[in-house]
Amino acid sequence: MLVSQNRRDIIVNRLQSLGWPIQPPKTTLYVWTPVPLRYALAEFVTLLLNKCSIIVYLCSGYGASGEGFFRIALTISDERLQKGIQRMKYAGIRYA
């Protein structure tokens, strides 16, 4: 398994366990993830930063099709990805 596939699976599986309706992307260094419907995009990204010390990219920078999504980079270590999702869990951040 490639490193990026392992990291993709960490993100997808753990976000799915928190209720996110995502499927593993095919070949990419990013996972585009929907923002929970009760949040505006900027509000949710700010929540991740303030409550979990997680920095993600707003996909609205890619145009209308990116609105409502944030992007997680698979370029950081497995351990940091796991810790980030764990901080979301402890902060009570779920999709639904």
mmCIF file of C-alpha atoms in Angstrom:
data_model
loop_
_atom_site.group_PDB
_atom_site.id
_atom_site.type_symbol
_atom_site.label_atom_id
_atom_site.label_comp_id
_atom_site.label_asym_id
_atom_site.label_seq_id
_atom_site.Cartn_x
_atom_site.Cartn_y
_atom_site.Cartn_z
ATOM 1 C CA MET A 1 0.000 0.000 0.000
ATOM 2 C CA LEU A 2 1.277 3.453 -0.861
ATOM 3 C CA VAL A 3 1.833 5.931 1.951
ATOM 4 C CA SER A 4 -0.814 8.284 0.550
ATOM 5 C CA GLN A 5 -3.355 5.425 0.332
ATOM 6 C CA ASN A 6 -2.744 4.553 3.979
ATOM 7 C CA ARG A 7 -3.180 8.192 4.991
ATOM 8 C CA ARG A 8 -6.297 8.485 2.849
ATOM 9 C CA ASP A 9 -7.740 5.429 4.576
ATOM 10 C CA ILE A 10 -6.927 6.841 8.021
ATOM 11 C CA ILE A 11 -8.795 10.065 7.230
ATOM 12 C CA VAL A 12 -11.747 8.439 5.458
ATOM 13 C CA ASN A 13 -12.281 5.662 8.016
ATOM 14 C CA ARG A 14 -11.991 7.909 11.039
ATOM 15 C CA LEU A 15 -14.187 10.647 9.588
ATOM 16 C CA GLN A 16 -16.768 8.004 8.647
ATOM 17 C CA SER A 17 -16.714 6.888 12.311
ATOM 18 C CA LEU A 18 -17.673 10.491 13.182
ATOM 19 C CA GLY A 19 -20.573 10.404 10.740
ATOM 20 C CA TRP A 20 -19.019 11.935 7.610
ATOM 21 C CA PRO A 21 -20.594 10.639 4.386
ATOM 22 C CA ILE A 22 -17.382 10.287 2.401
ATOM 23 C CA GLN A 23 -15.887 7.639 0.166
ATOM 24 C CA PRO A 24 -12.168 7.163 -0.479
ATOM 25 C CA PRO A 25 -10.998 9.288 -3.396
ATOM 26 C CA LYS A 26 -9.160 7.428 -6.166
ATOM 27 C CA THR A 27 -5.778 9.083 -6.644
ATOM 28 C CA THR A 28 -5.047 12.339 -4.876
ATOM 29 C CA LEU A 29 -3.014 13.964 -2.144
ATOM 30 C CA TYR A 30 -6.148 15.534 -0.655
ATOM 31 C CA VAL A 31 -9.467 14.441 0.762
ATOM 32 C CA TRP A 32 -12.290 16.857 -0.015
ATOM 33 C CA THR A 33 -14.667 16.686 2.910
ATOM 34 C CA PRO A 34 -18.176 18.157 3.210
ATOM 35 C CA VAL A 35 -18.862 20.690 5.928
ATOM 36 C CA PRO A 36 -21.695 19.683 8.300
ATOM 37 C CA LEU A 37 -24.900 21.355 7.097
ATOM 38 C CA ARG A 38 -25.400 23.308 10.319
ATOM 39 C CA TYR A 39 -22.194 25.302 9.671
ATOM 40 C CA ALA A 40 -21.071 27.813 7.099
ATOM 41 C CA LEU A 41 -17.733 26.848 5.574
ATOM 42 C CA ALA A 42 -15.675 29.606 7.206
ATOM 43 C CA GLU A 43 -17.407 29.024 10.539
ATOM 44 C CA PHE A 44 -16.537 25.312 10.506
ATOM 45 C CA VAL A 45 -12.926 25.840 9.455
ATOM 46 C CA THR A 46 -12.569 28.394 12.275
ATOM 47 C CA LEU A 47 -14.084 25.881 14.720
ATOM 48 C CA LEU A 48 -11.491 23.264 13.701
ATOM 49 C CA LEU A 49 -8.708 25.787 14.225
ATOM 50 C CA ASN A 50 -9.947 27.127 17.570
ATOM 51 C CA LYS A 51 -11.116 23.879 19.209
ATOM 52 C CA CYS A 52 -8.730 21.347 17.663
ATOM 53 C CA SER A 53 -5.711 23.300 16.364
ATOM 54 C CA ILE A 54 -6.386 21.846 12.906
ATOM 55 C CA ILE A 55 -5.705 23.876 9.779
ATOM 56 C CA VAL A 56 -7.589 22.874 6.632
ATOM 57 C CA TYR A 57 -8.104 24.575 3.288
ATOM 58 C CA LEU A 58 -11.457 26.053 2.231
ATOM 59 C CA CYS A 59 -12.334 24.520 -1.143
ATOM 60 C CA SER A 60 -14.423 27.557 -2.072
ATOM 61 C CA GLY A 61 -11.148 28.922 -3.443
ATOM 62 C CA TYR A 62 -11.648 26.476 -6.311
ATOM 63 C CA GLY A 63 -14.936 28.045 -7.383
ATOM 64 C CA ALA A 64 -18.599 27.221 -6.902
ATOM 65 C CA SER A 65 -18.069 23.448 -6.982
ATOM 66 C CA GLY A 66 -15.800 23.720 -3.932
ATOM 67 C CA GLU A 67 -18.343 25.570 -1.799
ATOM 68 C CA GLY A 68 -19.311 23.535 1.246
ATOM 69 C CA PHE A 69 -16.091 21.498 1.317
ATOM 70 C CA PHE A 70 -12.776 21.675 3.132
ATOM 71 C CA ARG A 71 -9.622 19.893 2.064
ATOM 72 C CA ILE A 72 -7.372 17.665 4.165
ATOM 73 C CA ALA A 73 -3.818 17.205 2.895
ATOM 74 C CA LEU A 74 -2.339 13.711 2.975
ATOM 75 C CA THR A 75 1.182 15.128 3.079
ATOM 76 C CA ILE A 76 1.578 14.987 6.852
ATOM 77 C CA SER A 77 2.410 11.935 8.951
ATOM 78 C CA ASP A 78 -0.029 9.169 9.825
ATOM 79 C CA GLU A 79 0.401 10.039 13.490
ATOM 80 C CA ARG A 80 -0.544 13.706 12.995
ATOM 81 C CA LEU A 81 -3.593 12.756 10.922
ATOM 82 C CA GLN A 82 -4.737 10.337 13.630
ATOM 83 C CA LYS A 83 -4.188 12.917 16.380
ATOM 84 C CA GLY A 84 -6.158 15.540 14.453
ATOM 85 C CA ILE A 85 -9.180 13.285 14.057
ATOM 86 C CA GLN A 86 -8.875 12.279 17.717
ATOM 87 C CA ARG A 87 -8.988 15.973 18.720
ATOM 88 C CA MET A 88 -12.155 16.377 16.646
ATOM 89 C CA LYS A 89 -13.699 13.419 18.437
ATOM 90 C CA TYR A 90 -12.779 14.778 21.895
ATOM 91 C CA ALA A 91 -14.187 18.188 20.946
ATOM 92 C CA GLY A 92 -17.492 16.559 20.002
ATOM 93 C CA ILE A 93 -17.215 17.500 16.342
ATOM 94 C CA ARG A 94 -19.319 15.157 14.223
ATOM 95 C CA TYR A 95 -20.952 15.457 10.842
ATOM 96 C CA ALA A 96 -24.561 14.960 11.939
#
